[in-house]
XYZ file of C-alpha atoms in Angstrom:
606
model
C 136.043 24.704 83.466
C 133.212 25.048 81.144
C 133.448 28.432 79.170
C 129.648 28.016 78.387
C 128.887 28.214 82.015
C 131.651 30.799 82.582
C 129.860 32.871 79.933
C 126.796 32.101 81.225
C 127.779 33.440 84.650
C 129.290 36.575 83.477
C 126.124 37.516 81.618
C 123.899 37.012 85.102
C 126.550 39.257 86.889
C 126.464 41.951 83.742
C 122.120 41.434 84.474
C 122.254 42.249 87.726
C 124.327 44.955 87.230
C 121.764 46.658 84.476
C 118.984 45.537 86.775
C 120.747 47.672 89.631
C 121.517 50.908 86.699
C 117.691 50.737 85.806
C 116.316 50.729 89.680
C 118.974 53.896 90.518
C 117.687 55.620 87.085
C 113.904 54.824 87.806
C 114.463 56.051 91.443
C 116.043 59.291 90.082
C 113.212 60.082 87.385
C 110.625 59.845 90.191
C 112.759 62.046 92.446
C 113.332 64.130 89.664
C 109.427 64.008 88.693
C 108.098 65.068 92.197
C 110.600 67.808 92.508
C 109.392 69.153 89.581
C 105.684 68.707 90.652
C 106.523 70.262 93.655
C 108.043 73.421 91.916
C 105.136 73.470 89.687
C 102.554 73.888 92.959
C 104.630 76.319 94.526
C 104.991 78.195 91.134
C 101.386 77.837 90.923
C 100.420 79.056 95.122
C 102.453 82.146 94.413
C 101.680 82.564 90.619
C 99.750 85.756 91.107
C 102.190 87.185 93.010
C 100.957 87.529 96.052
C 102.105 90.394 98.812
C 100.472 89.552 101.699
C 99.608 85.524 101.177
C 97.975 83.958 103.825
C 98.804 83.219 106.971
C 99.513 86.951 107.581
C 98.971 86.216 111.606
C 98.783 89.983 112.850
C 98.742 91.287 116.436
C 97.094 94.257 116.436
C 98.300 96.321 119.592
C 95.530 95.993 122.663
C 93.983 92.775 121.209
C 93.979 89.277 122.501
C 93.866 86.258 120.032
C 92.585 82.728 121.732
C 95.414 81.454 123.829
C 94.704 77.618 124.341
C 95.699 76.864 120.885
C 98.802 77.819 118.423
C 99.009 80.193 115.727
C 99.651 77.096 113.269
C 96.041 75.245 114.619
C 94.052 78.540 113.924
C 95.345 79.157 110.511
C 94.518 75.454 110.003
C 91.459 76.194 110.898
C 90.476 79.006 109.036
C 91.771 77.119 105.868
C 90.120 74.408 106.450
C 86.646 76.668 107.057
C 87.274 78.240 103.910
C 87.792 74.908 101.807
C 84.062 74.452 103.253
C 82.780 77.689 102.594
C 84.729 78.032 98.876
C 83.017 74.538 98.380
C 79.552 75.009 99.256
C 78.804 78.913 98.322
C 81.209 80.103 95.431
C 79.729 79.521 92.145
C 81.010 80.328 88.450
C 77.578 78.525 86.543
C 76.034 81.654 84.785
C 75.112 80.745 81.482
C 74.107 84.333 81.634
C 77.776 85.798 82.143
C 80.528 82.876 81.731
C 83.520 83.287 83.755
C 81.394 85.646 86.466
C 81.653 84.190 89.731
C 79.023 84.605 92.410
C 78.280 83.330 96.453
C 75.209 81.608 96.120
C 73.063 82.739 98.987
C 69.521 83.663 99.971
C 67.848 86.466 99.839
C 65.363 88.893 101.719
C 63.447 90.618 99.227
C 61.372 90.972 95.995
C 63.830 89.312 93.231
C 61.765 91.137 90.492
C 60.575 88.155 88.994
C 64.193 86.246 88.384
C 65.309 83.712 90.152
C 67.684 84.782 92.945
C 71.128 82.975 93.027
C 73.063 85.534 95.186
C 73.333 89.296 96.374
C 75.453 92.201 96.147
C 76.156 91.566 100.091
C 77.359 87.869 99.287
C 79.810 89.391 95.989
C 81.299 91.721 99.090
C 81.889 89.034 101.398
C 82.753 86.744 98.614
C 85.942 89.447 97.582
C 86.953 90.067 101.061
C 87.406 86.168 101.687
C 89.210 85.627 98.523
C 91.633 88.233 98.813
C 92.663 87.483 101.978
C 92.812 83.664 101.454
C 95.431 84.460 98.481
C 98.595 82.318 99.525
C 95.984 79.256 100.486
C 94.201 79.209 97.759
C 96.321 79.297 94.445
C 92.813 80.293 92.282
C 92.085 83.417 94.378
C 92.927 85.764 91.733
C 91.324 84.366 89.359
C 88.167 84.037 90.989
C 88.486 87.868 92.756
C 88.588 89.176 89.314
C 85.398 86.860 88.684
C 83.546 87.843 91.619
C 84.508 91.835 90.156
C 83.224 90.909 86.453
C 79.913 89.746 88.321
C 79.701 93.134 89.971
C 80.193 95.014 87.541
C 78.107 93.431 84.982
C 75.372 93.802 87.523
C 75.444 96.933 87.954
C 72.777 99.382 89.614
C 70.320 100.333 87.643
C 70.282 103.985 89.227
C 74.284 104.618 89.835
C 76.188 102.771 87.249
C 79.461 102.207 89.715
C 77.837 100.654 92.003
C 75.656 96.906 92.331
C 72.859 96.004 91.718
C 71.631 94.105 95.018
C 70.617 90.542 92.742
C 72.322 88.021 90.943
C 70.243 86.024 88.635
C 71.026 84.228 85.769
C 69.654 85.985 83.079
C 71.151 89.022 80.939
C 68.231 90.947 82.200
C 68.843 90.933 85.563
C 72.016 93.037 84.668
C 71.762 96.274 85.072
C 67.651 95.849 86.641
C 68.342 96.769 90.078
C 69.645 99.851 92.628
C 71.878 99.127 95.108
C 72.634 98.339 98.635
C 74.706 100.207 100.562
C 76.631 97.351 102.377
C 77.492 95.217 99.366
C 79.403 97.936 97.601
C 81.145 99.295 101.133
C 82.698 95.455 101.135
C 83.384 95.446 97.181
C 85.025 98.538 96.934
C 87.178 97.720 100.080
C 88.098 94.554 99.304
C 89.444 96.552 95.627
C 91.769 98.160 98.173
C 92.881 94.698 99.662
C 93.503 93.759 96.261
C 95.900 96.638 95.258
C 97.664 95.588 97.975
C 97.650 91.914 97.743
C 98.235 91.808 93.463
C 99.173 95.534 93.175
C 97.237 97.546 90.070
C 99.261 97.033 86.877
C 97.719 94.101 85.691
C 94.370 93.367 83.718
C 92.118 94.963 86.463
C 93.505 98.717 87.971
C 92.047 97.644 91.200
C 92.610 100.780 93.085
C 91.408 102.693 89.908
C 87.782 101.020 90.511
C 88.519 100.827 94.268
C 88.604 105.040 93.973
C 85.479 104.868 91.430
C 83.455 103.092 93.615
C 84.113 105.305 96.598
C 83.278 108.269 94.888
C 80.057 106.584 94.211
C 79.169 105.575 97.323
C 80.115 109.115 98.431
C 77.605 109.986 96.110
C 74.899 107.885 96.373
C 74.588 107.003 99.745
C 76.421 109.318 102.616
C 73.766 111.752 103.332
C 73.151 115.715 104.018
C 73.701 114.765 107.496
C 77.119 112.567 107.110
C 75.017 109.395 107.711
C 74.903 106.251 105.205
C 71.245 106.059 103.529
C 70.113 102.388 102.472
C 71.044 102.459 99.120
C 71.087 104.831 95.585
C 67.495 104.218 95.337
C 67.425 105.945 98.939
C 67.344 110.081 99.750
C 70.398 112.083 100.477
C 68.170 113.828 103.153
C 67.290 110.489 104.835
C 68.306 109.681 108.846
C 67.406 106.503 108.562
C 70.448 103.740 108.227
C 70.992 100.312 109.325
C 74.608 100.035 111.587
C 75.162 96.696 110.165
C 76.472 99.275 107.433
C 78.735 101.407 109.399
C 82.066 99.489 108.366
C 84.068 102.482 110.230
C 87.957 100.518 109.375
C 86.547 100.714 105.769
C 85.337 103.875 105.623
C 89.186 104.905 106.986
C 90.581 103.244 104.204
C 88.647 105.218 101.636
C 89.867 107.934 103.447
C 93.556 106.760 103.177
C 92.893 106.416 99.498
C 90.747 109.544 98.609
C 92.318 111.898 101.210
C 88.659 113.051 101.375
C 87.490 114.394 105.167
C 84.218 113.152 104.343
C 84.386 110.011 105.286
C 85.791 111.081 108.702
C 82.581 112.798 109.043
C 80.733 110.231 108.507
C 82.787 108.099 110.761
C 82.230 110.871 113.790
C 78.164 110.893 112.571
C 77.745 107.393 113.098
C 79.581 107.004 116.404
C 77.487 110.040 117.722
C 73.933 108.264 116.178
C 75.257 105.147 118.158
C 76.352 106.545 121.220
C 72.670 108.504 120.784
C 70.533 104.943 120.708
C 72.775 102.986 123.102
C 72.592 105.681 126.285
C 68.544 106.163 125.769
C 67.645 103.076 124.638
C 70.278 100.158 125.089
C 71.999 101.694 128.711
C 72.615 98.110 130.030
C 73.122 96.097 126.791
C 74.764 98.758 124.824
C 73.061 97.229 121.918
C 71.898 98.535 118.809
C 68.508 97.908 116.581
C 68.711 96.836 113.109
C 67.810 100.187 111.870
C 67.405 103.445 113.140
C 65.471 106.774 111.750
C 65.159 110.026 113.155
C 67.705 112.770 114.821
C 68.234 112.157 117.608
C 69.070 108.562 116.257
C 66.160 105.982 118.036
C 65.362 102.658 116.565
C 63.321 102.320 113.649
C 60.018 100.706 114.457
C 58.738 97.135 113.899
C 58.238 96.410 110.265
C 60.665 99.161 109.100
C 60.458 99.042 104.935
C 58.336 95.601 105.562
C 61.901 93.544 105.952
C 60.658 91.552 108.797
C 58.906 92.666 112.136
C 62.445 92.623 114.302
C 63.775 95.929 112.701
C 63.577 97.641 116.135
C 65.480 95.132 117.970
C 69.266 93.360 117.907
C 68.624 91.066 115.190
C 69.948 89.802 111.872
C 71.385 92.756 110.664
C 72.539 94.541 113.885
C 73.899 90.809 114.630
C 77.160 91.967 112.815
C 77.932 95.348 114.608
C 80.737 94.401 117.006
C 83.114 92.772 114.145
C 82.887 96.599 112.633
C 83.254 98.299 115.647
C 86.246 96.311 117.141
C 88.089 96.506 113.697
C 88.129 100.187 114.105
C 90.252 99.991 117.402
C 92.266 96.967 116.119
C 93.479 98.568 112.922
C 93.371 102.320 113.658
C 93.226 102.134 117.319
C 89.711 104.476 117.966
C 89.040 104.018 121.297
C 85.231 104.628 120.780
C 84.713 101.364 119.418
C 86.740 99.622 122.198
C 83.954 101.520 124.515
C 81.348 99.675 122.417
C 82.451 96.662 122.028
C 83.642 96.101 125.547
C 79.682 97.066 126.802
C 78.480 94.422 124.729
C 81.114 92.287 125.867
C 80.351 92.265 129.918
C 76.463 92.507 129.042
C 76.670 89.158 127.069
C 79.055 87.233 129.063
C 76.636 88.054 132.283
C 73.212 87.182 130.166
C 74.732 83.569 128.955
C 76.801 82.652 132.151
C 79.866 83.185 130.189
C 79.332 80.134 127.688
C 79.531 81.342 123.965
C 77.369 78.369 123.432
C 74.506 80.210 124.892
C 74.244 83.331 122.589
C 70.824 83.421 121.208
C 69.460 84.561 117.776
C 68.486 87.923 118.546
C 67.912 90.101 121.600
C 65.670 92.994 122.718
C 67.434 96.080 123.278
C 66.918 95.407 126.942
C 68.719 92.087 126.361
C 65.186 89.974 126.495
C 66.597 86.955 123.992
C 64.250 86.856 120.860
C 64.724 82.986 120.251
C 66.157 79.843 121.951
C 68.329 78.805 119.355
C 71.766 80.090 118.284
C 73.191 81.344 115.020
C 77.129 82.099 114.465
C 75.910 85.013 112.964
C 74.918 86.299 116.630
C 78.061 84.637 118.379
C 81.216 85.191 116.039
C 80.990 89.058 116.198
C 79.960 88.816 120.238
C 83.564 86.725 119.916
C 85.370 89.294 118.465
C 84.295 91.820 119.741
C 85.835 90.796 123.326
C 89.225 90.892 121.727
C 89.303 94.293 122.429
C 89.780 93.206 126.345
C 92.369 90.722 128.212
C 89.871 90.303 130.701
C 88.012 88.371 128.252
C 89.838 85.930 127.514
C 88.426 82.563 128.360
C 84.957 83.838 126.513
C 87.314 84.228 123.347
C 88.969 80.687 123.722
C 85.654 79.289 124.258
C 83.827 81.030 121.376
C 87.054 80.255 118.817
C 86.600 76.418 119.887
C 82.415 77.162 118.734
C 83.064 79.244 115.238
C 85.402 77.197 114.138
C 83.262 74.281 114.377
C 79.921 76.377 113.504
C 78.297 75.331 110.075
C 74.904 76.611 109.136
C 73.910 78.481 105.973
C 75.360 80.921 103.497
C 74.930 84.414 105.681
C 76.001 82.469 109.092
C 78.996 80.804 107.543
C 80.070 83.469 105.368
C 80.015 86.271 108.622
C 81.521 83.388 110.657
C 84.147 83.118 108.165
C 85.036 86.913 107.998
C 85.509 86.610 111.978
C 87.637 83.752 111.986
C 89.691 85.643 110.056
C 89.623 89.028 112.226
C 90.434 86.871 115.335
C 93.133 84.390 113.795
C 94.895 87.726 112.588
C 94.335 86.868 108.997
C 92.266 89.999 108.063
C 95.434 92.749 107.605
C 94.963 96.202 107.206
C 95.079 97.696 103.992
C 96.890 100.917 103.066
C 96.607 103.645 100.120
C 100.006 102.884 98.596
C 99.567 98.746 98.554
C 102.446 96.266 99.265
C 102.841 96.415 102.854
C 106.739 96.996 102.228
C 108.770 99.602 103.730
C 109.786 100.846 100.351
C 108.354 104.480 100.938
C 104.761 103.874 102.943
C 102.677 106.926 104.256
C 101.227 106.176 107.369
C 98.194 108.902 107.894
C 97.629 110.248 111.463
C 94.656 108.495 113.261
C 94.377 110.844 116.225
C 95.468 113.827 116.562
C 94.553 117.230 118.637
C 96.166 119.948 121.090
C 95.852 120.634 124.571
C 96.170 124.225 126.417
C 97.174 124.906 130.208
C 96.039 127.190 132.662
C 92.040 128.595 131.926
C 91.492 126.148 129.201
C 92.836 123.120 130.675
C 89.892 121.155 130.908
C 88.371 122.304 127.176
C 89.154 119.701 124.384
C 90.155 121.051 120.599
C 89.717 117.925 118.879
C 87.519 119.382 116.230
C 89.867 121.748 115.579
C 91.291 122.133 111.607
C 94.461 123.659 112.891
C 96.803 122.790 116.222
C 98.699 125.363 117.707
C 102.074 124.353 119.650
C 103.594 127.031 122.100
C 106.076 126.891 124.828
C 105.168 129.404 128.027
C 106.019 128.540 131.690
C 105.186 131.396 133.452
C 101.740 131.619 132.057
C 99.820 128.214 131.341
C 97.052 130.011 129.818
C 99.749 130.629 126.715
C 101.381 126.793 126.552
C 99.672 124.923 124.321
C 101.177 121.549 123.054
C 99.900 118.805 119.837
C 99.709 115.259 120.067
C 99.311 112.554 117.295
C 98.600 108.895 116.787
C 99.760 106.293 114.253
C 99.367 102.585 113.163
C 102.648 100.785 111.581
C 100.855 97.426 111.466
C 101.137 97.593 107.800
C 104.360 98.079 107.718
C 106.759 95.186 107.490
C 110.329 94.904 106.906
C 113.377 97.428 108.439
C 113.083 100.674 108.733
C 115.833 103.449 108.266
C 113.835 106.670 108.034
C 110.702 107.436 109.765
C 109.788 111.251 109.544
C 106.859 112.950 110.440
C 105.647 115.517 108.136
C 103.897 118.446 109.365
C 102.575 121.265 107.689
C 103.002 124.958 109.038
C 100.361 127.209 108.653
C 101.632 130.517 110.482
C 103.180 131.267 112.984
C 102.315 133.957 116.086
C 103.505 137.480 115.099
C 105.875 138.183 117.575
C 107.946 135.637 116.416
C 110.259 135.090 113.733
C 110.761 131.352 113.761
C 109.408 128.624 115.783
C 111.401 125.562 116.759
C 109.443 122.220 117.440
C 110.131 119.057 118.220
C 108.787 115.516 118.349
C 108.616 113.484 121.960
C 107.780 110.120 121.888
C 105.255 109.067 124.510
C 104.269 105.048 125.646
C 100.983 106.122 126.524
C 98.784 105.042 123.751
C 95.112 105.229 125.752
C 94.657 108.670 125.353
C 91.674 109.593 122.787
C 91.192 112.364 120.572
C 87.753 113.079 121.752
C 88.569 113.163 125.270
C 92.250 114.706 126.074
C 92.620 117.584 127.423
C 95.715 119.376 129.224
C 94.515 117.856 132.848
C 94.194 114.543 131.650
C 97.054 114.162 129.130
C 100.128 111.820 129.426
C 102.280 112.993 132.328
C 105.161 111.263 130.999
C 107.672 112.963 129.816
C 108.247 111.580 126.578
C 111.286 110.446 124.477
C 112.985 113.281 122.584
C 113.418 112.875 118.922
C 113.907 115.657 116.010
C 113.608 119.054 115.993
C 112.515 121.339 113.035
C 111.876 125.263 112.647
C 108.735 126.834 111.237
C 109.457 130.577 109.702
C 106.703 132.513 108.319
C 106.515 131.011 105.321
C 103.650 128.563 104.959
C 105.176 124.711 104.568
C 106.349 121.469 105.696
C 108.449 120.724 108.386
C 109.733 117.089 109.508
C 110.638 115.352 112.478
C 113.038 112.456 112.694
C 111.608 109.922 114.733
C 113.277 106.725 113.397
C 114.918 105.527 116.638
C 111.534 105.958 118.608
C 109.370 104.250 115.801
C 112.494 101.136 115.726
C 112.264 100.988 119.697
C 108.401 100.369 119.425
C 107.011 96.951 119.511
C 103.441 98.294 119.764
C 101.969 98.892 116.285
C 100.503 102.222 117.435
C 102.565 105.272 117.870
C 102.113 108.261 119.679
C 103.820 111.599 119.507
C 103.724 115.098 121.811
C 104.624 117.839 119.554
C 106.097 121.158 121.649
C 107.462 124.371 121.189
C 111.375 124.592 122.430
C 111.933 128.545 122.695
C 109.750 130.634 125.435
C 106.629 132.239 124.132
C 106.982 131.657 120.387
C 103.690 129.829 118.947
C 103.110 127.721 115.412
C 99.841 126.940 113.795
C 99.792 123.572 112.183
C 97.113 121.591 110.052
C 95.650 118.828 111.747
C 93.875 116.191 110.250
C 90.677 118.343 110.067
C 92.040 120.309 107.599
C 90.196 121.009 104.203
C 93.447 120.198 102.257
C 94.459 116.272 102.172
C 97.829 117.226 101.351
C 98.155 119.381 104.809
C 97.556 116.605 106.717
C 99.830 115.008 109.387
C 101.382 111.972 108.130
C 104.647 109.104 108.494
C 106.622 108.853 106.272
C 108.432 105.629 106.637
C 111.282 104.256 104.820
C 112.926 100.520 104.916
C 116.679 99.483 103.721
């Protein structure tokens, strides 16, 4: 044997060996390289900490999502819509103001002499998007809090807190110009969806400037008469506003985080102004004009404030009405903007043969289309706002299949992109306390009112500050009995302890002590606005806790965790009777003067 060869043979096996070593340890680096790449992305998706990171995919109670496609395709969708949008419209180039972000849009308007890059509209849009894109987009944060520095550095030029309506790139267009009203109702609401997406100890307090900017708008633009005025350059005697402003979910969530009964007020003046121009001048349609003036509320004429000549008709601005209407019955479950919305709803479905594809860019009042051509602008909110019905649901597949698809310009896409999120159930509703957890959440009453038998059965108290409950068979005229309304959709998690909180005001002197208790009732269609004892819920109701009000002014509470556990329906109602014969309590309602008097839930998870 030759040893040379031997050798020679034992060094080719001891090769191949290493060979094999160095191919297991170069497979293992790589494996070891991705995993680490792949920790690093997910570190960096959920680096800010996000709450509620998108897909959030809520059902809100009485509203229908499209049904020919899955949950998984429309969130696909809407991210891919928003890569698109982000791409095309969000800007951070201001030599002017480096690290401000802006959505670069056009404008309708004198710019002052700069040149216009974006609006205080486009920043609220802009921050809504973001926010609720956190999760998908691993920059949101960073470019929320850029979209704020750009809003604040432009500030108004007549209320400090609130924005200037341009963005230009030049350090004297900060601080040059008063406000709009819309651009700082989205800003300072999407400050609210940011406390509860990031939460308010970092860099930016965002509920902090959320609660500045509400008290500014409070006092810049609602009005003597509880309407919203056009912007801090307008009068706080005016009656003229445009609805495309009347963002009733977001006025309930400044409520929610002010306590403040103003903005209920407002909320009740604007559904009375609309109800006022739809019956006398929109009966068929139910449509509304782009502005309106006057008391009565009536549509502003042509030419109103020289903004184009279609200010008396359905048109660019009135174009996103039904997205803010719906959202109020979605999210707090106000049955006056179902009534809306589903008028609209079987008046456009009839005028375009029930093809979304039809919708054109603007309509009379009558429902006379204004052009032939179509704008998602128009069509998205038509889209959502037949949510609020079952019956409409092929119009809802059929218009998803259009939006999603729909690409136009910055104030199309960007409304277009705000409804794809309302319909997906991507745009959650925000609360006061932020988190969405079950760790200690205070759900405020949405509805709430009494009812009284015999004499006064058919008169409705829902204006009332205080409701009385009272037990009395004999006599009907005496029994009087509360009822309240709830929304847990922003409550996730298990819940041990829901209680709610009620506070006494008096009691009827020829008692000593009043017992109550809590019944749980299925029926959620009844309205505050229109019960009354002959009407109400006939059922009898699920019994839950008992309390007893004495004469000493105070809270009471009422177990109702097995009721609110046994609920798949994110809105809760509650009767609220007396137990022992002819022995009355006065409690607040959500009328009351006091915020802290008010009904609420108090919900607790494990």
């Amino acid at each position: 044997m030759n040893t040379n060869l031997a050798n020679c043979g034992k060094d080719l096996g001891k090769g191949k060996m290493m060979k094999k070593v160095m191919m297991i340890s170069l497979v293992m680096a790589l494996l070891l390289t991705l995993m680490k790449t792949q920790s690093l992305l997910l570190d960096t998706a959920y680096g800010a900490g996000e709450a509620r990171p998108f897909p959030q995919q809520v059902s809100y109670s009485g509203i229908i999502k499209p049904n020919h496609v899955t949950q998984a395709a429309m969130n696909t969708a809407v991210a891919s819509y928003y890569d698109y949008w982000k791409g095309k419209y969000l800007k951070n180039n201001l030599s002017s103001l480096p690290g401000g972000y802006y959505v670069k849009g056009e404008i309708t308007g004198d710019p002052g002499g700069f040149v216009a890059l974006g609006t205080s509209e486009g920043q609220g849009y802009g921050m809504i998007i973001t926010v609720l894109m956190a999760g998908h987009d691993p920059n949101a944060k960073t470019i929320f809090d850029g979209l704020f520095k750009t809003a604040r550095a432009f500030k108004s030029s007549v209320n400090s807190n609130l924005m200037g309506w341009v963005v230009a790139d030049h350090v004297n267009a900060q601080g040059s110009f008063s406000s709009a009203t819309d651009g700082d109702l989205d800003i300072a609401y999407s400050l609210i969806l940011a406390h509860n997406q990031w939460g308010s100890g970092g860099t930016i307090n965002y509920l902090q400037e959320a609660t500045k900017m509400i008290n500014a708008i409070k006092s810049s633009n609602v009005t003597n008469n509880n309407r919203l005025n056009l912007g801090d350059w307008d009068s706080k005697s005016a009656h003229n506003s445009r609805p495309s402003d009347w963002m009733m979910s977001h006025l309930r969530a400044f409520h929610e985080v002010t306590g403040d009964n103003t903005w209920l007020n407002v909320i009740n003046a604007l559904y009375t102004a609309y109800s006022q121009v739809s019956n006398n001048y929109a009966p068929t349609t139910g449509l509304i004009s782009d502005f309106i003036v006057n008391t009565p509320a009536q549509p502003a004429p042509e030419w109103y404030l020289n903004e184009f000549q279609q200010t008396n008709q359905y048109y660019y601005n009135a174009a996103r009405v039904p997205l803010r209407m719906v959202m109020d019955y979605a999210m707090y479950g106000e049955t006056r903007g179902k009534t809306i919305v589903d008028k609209m709803s079987t008046w456009i479905k009839g005028a375009t043969s029930n093809n979304p594809s039809n919708v054109k860019a603007g309509y009379s009042l009558s429902g006379t289309a204004l052009n032939t051509y179509s704008s998602a602008v128009f069509t998205s909110p038509f889209i959502s706002g037949a949510t609020a019905s079952s019956g409409n649901q092929a119009w809802v597949n059929a218009g998803w299949d259009y939006m999603k698809n729909a690409k136009s310009s910055y104030f199309s896409d960007s409304y277009n992109m705000l409804n794809l999120l309302y319909i997906s159930g991507n745009w959650w509703k925000p609360t006061a306390q932020g988190g969405g957890s079950t760790g200690g959440v205070t759900l405020p009453v949405v509805s709430d009112t009494y009812v009284r038998g015999g004499t006064y059965s058919t008169i409705n108290y829902s204006t009332e500050t205080t409701m009385t409950v009272k037990k009395n068979d004999p006599n009907l005229s005496f029994a009087r009995q509360g009822y309240l309304k709830f929304i847990k959709s922003s409550v996730t998690g298990p819940i041990t302890s829901a209680k709610i909180r009620l506070y006494v005001d008096s009691i009827h002197s020829n008692a000593t002590s009043v017992p109550i208790r809590a019944l749980g009732i299925y029926n959620n269609t009844w309205s505050e606005a229109t019960i009354t004892y002959a009407n109400q819920p006939t059922e009898a109701g699920v019994s839950q806790g008992s309390a007893t009000a004495t004469g000493t002014a105070g809270y009471i509470y009422l177990d109702v965790t097995s009721f609110v556990n046994s609920q798949s329906s994110d809105t809760l109602s509650f009767r609220i009777v007396g137990i022992d014969h002819d022995a009355g309590a006065v409690l607040a309602t959500k009328e009351n003067a006091t915020a802290s008097k008010r009904p609420v839930l108090l919900i607790n998870g494990g």
